[in-house]
mmCIF file of C-alpha atoms in Angstrom:
data_model
loop_
_atom_site.group_PDB
_atom_site.id
_atom_site.type_symbol
_atom_site.label_atom_id
_atom_site.label_comp_id
_atom_site.label_asym_id
_atom_site.label_seq_id
_atom_site.Cartn_x
_atom_site.Cartn_y
_atom_site.Cartn_z
ATOM 1 C CA MET A 20 0.000 0.000 0.000
ATOM 2 C CA PRO A 21 1.325 3.468 -0.731
ATOM 3 C CA ILE A 22 1.353 4.606 2.924
ATOM 4 C CA GLY A 23 5.000 5.689 3.321
ATOM 5 C CA SER A 24 6.151 9.243 2.905
ATOM 6 C CA TYR A 25 6.972 10.215 -0.676
ATOM 7 C CA ASP A 26 8.370 13.443 -2.100
ATOM 8 C CA LYS A 27 9.331 13.373 -5.785
ATOM 9 C CA ASN A 28 12.039 15.984 -5.164
ATOM 10 C CA LYS A 29 13.908 13.880 -2.579
ATOM 11 C CA PRO A 30 16.495 11.318 -3.740
ATOM 12 C CA LEU A 31 15.482 8.852 -0.981
ATOM 13 C CA ASN A 32 11.908 8.069 0.065
ATOM 14 C CA LEU A 33 10.342 5.621 2.506
ATOM 15 C CA GLY A 34 7.411 5.125 0.111
ATOM 16 C CA GLU A 35 7.164 4.458 -3.619
ATOM 17 C CA HIS A 36 3.849 6.225 -4.293
ATOM 18 C CA ARG A 37 2.367 3.068 -5.855
ATOM 19 C CA TRP A 38 0.691 -0.215 -4.981
ATOM 20 C CA LYS A 39 2.396 -3.624 -5.010
ATOM 21 C CA TYR A 40 0.644 -6.982 -5.249
ATOM 22 C CA LEU A 41 2.128 -10.389 -4.412
ATOM 23 C CA LEU A 42 0.682 -13.812 -5.175
ATOM 24 C CA GLN A 43 2.412 -17.004 -4.040
ATOM 25 C CA ALA A 44 1.602 -20.659 -4.666
ATOM 26 C CA GLY A 45 3.385 -23.517 -2.941
ATOM 27 C CA TYR A 46 3.512 -27.299 -2.942
ATOM 28 C CA THR A 47 5.083 -29.731 -0.465
ATOM 29 C CA THR A 48 5.507 -33.471 -0.941
ATOM 30 C CA PRO A 49 7.412 -36.220 0.877
ATOM 31 C CA LEU A 50 10.299 -37.858 -0.979
ATOM 32 C CA GLY A 51 10.709 -41.550 -0.202
ATOM 33 C CA SER A 52 10.420 -41.456 3.566
ATOM 34 C CA LYS A 53 8.405 -39.163 5.797
ATOM 35 C CA ASP A 54 11.658 -37.506 6.939
ATOM 36 C CA LEU A 55 12.580 -35.942 3.572
ATOM 37 C CA SER A 56 10.339 -33.441 1.794
ATOM 38 C CA LEU A 57 10.462 -31.225 -1.277
ATOM 39 C CA GLN A 58 8.939 -27.755 -1.124
ATOM 40 C CA LEU A 59 8.276 -25.753 -4.287
ATOM 41 C CA ALA A 60 6.956 -22.198 -4.498
ATOM 42 C CA ALA A 61 6.375 -19.584 -7.175
ATOM 43 C CA ASP A 62 5.684 -15.891 -6.594
ATOM 44 C CA VAL A 63 4.683 -13.044 -8.847
ATOM 45 C CA THR A 64 4.867 -9.402 -7.752
ATOM 46 C CA GLY A 65 2.828 -6.853 -9.678
ATOM 47 C CA PHE A 66 3.513 -3.144 -9.457
ATOM 48 C CA GLY A 67 1.192 -0.175 -9.757
ATOM 49 C CA HIS A 68 2.249 3.021 -11.536
ATOM 50 C CA ASN A 69 3.897 6.011 -9.895
ATOM 51 C CA ASP A 70 2.559 8.971 -11.883
ATOM 52 C CA ASP A 71 4.548 11.524 -9.859
ATOM 53 C CA TYR A 72 8.047 10.091 -10.372
ATOM 54 C CA GLY A 73 11.063 12.372 -10.295
ATOM 55 C CA PRO A 74 11.231 16.167 -10.420
ATOM 56 C CA ASN A 75 9.316 16.244 -13.753
ATOM 57 C CA SER A 76 6.362 14.136 -12.456
ATOM 58 C CA GLN A 77 6.980 11.354 -14.968
ATOM 59 C CA THR A 78 5.250 7.964 -14.932
ATOM 60 C CA LEU A 79 7.191 5.002 -13.557
ATOM 61 C CA THR A 80 5.944 1.545 -14.557
ATOM 62 C CA GLN A 81 7.395 -1.860 -13.783
ATOM 63 C CA LYS A 82 6.870 -5.293 -15.315
ATOM 64 C CA PRO A 83 6.064 -8.228 -13.007
ATOM 65 C CA LEU A 84 8.855 -9.800 -10.939
ATOM 66 C CA TYR A 85 8.832 -13.604 -10.639
ATOM 67 C CA GLN A 86 10.494 -15.778 -7.998
ATOM 68 C CA PHE A 87 10.823 -19.574 -8.089
ATOM 69 C CA GLN A 88 11.958 -21.537 -5.012
ATOM 70 C CA ALA A 89 12.887 -25.152 -4.319
ATOM 71 C CA TRP A 90 13.748 -26.537 -0.887
ATOM 72 C CA LEU A 91 14.735 -29.909 0.520
ATOM 73 C CA LYS A 92 13.973 -30.419 4.192
ATOM 74 C CA TYR A 93 15.150 -33.387 6.259
ATOM 75 C CA ASN A 94 13.510 -34.076 9.633
ATOM 76 C CA LEU A 95 16.061 -35.230 12.223
ATOM 77 C CA GLY A 96 13.483 -35.767 14.997
ATOM 78 C CA GLY A 97 13.080 -33.931 18.261
ATOM 79 C CA GLY A 98 11.823 -30.865 16.422
ATOM 80 C CA PHE A 99 15.083 -30.424 14.430
ATOM 81 C CA ASP A 100 15.388 -30.298 10.650
ATOM 82 C CA LEU A 101 18.061 -29.529 8.095
ATOM 83 C CA ARG A 102 17.123 -27.543 4.986
ATOM 84 C CA ALA A 103 18.749 -26.464 1.733
ATOM 85 C CA GLY A 104 17.272 -24.528 -1.114
ATOM 86 C CA THR A 105 17.656 -22.252 -4.059
ATOM 87 C CA SER A 106 15.623 -19.414 -5.507
ATOM 88 C CA HIS A 107 15.647 -17.556 -8.796
ATOM 89 C CA PHE A 108 14.293 -14.047 -9.447
ATOM 90 C CA VAL A 109 13.582 -12.811 -12.964
ATOM 91 C CA GLY A 110 11.796 -9.786 -14.435
ATOM 92 C CA GLY A 111 10.853 -6.455 -12.911
ATOM 93 C CA GLU A 112 12.130 -4.161 -15.673
ATOM 94 C CA THR A 113 11.176 -0.520 -15.093
ATOM 95 C CA SER A 114 10.173 2.148 -17.612
ATOM 96 C CA VAL A 115 9.896 5.910 -17.233
ATOM 97 C CA ASP A 116 7.368 7.543 -19.568
ATOM 98 C CA GLY A 117 7.473 4.411 -21.747
ATOM 99 C CA VAL A 118 11.273 4.305 -22.091
ATOM 100 C CA ALA A 119 12.602 0.953 -20.835
ATOM 101 C CA SER A 120 15.494 1.092 -18.374
ATOM 102 C CA ASP A 121 17.013 -2.294 -19.352
ATOM 103 C CA ASP A 122 17.204 -3.185 -15.648
ATOM 104 C CA ARG A 123 15.547 -6.607 -15.723
ATOM 105 C CA THR A 124 16.567 -8.626 -12.664
ATOM 106 C CA ARG A 125 18.025 -12.118 -12.915
ATOM 107 C CA THR A 126 19.371 -13.451 -9.614
ATOM 108 C CA THR A 127 19.954 -17.000 -8.370
ATOM 109 C CA ASN A 128 20.890 -17.774 -4.780
ATOM 110 C CA ALA A 129 21.369 -20.767 -2.505
ATOM 111 C CA LYS A 130 20.727 -21.193 1.224
ATOM 112 C CA PHE A 131 21.115 -23.906 3.827
ATOM 113 C CA GLY A 132 20.436 -24.141 7.529
ATOM 114 C CA PHE A 133 18.270 -25.697 10.196
ATOM 115 C CA GLY A 134 14.969 -25.343 11.985
ATOM 116 C CA TRP A 135 14.075 -26.194 15.566
ATOM 117 C CA GLY A 136 10.625 -26.441 17.121
ATOM 118 C CA PHE A 137 11.756 -26.128 20.742
ATOM 119 C CA ALA A 138 8.370 -25.744 22.459
ATOM 120 C CA PRO A 139 4.684 -25.965 21.480
ATOM 121 C CA GLY A 140 3.971 -23.062 19.112
ATOM 122 C CA TRP A 141 7.607 -21.894 19.025
ATOM 123 C CA HIS A 142 10.049 -22.333 16.135
ATOM 124 C CA PHE A 143 13.551 -21.040 15.466
ATOM 125 C CA ALA A 144 15.263 -21.136 12.047
ATOM 126 C CA ALA A 145 18.750 -20.117 10.949
ATOM 127 C CA LEU A 146 19.900 -19.917 7.319
ATOM 128 C CA TYR A 147 23.159 -19.072 5.616
ATOM 129 C CA GLY A 148 23.105 -18.125 1.949
ATOM 130 C CA ARG A 149 24.770 -16.311 -0.901
ATOM 131 C CA ASP A 150 23.973 -15.156 -4.412
ATOM 132 C CA LEU A 151 25.338 -17.422 -7.126
ATOM 133 C CA THR A 152 24.588 -15.166 -10.099
ATOM 134 C CA VAL A 153 23.289 -11.599 -10.294
ATOM 135 C CA ARG A 154 22.212 -9.461 -13.231
ATOM 136 C CA ASN A 155 21.186 -5.865 -12.468
ATOM 137 C CA GLY A 156 21.445 -5.811 -8.710
ATOM 138 C CA LEU A 157 23.711 -5.988 -5.715
ATOM 139 C CA LYS A 158 25.397 -9.343 -5.149
ATOM 140 C CA GLU A 159 25.217 -10.770 -1.639
ATOM 141 C CA SER A 160 28.386 -12.677 -0.857
ATOM 142 C CA ASP A 161 27.073 -13.772 2.538
ATOM 143 C CA ARG A 162 23.637 -13.706 4.159
ATOM 144 C CA ILE A 163 22.422 -14.923 7.532
ATOM 145 C CA ASN A 164 18.705 -15.100 8.296
ATOM 146 C CA LEU A 165 17.476 -15.757 11.834
ATOM 147 C CA ARG A 166 13.765 -16.232 12.512
ATOM 148 C CA LEU A 167 11.901 -16.754 15.769
ATOM 149 C CA LEU A 168 8.241 -17.661 15.301
ATOM 150 C CA LYS A 169 5.447 -17.859 17.848
ATOM 151 C CA ALA A 170 2.259 -19.391 16.440
ATOM 152 C CA PHE A 171 -0.910 -18.307 18.230
#
């Protein structure tokens, strides 16, 4: 939702002055035994227009951005699991007043880590990852994600 602050004359804004929409579909299936599973997901992000972009109030448009994910998860018992996965982003090229910016994203990364359900309703996950290939973006050489979840 376009609820952040936006001023076309500032070089950095907390808002983008446009809507974003995300749709995700996922599928999980066991592989062989009940301890190993495959998780697949696909996302598409749609972008609204910013008709007040830049100091000349131009129109910024952006093509959809797609993400595809695949994960293997192995249950060790006792609430512990090991996980490894990859994701690929593609698309998202922007245009200003109909002139394409040739900034289409194409990024592939890999991650691995573990999860631990240490109490009823509580889960902790830790992942290490890095970008393998990047086109039109910043390359992450190292990433650590920590997540603590409480399900109500």
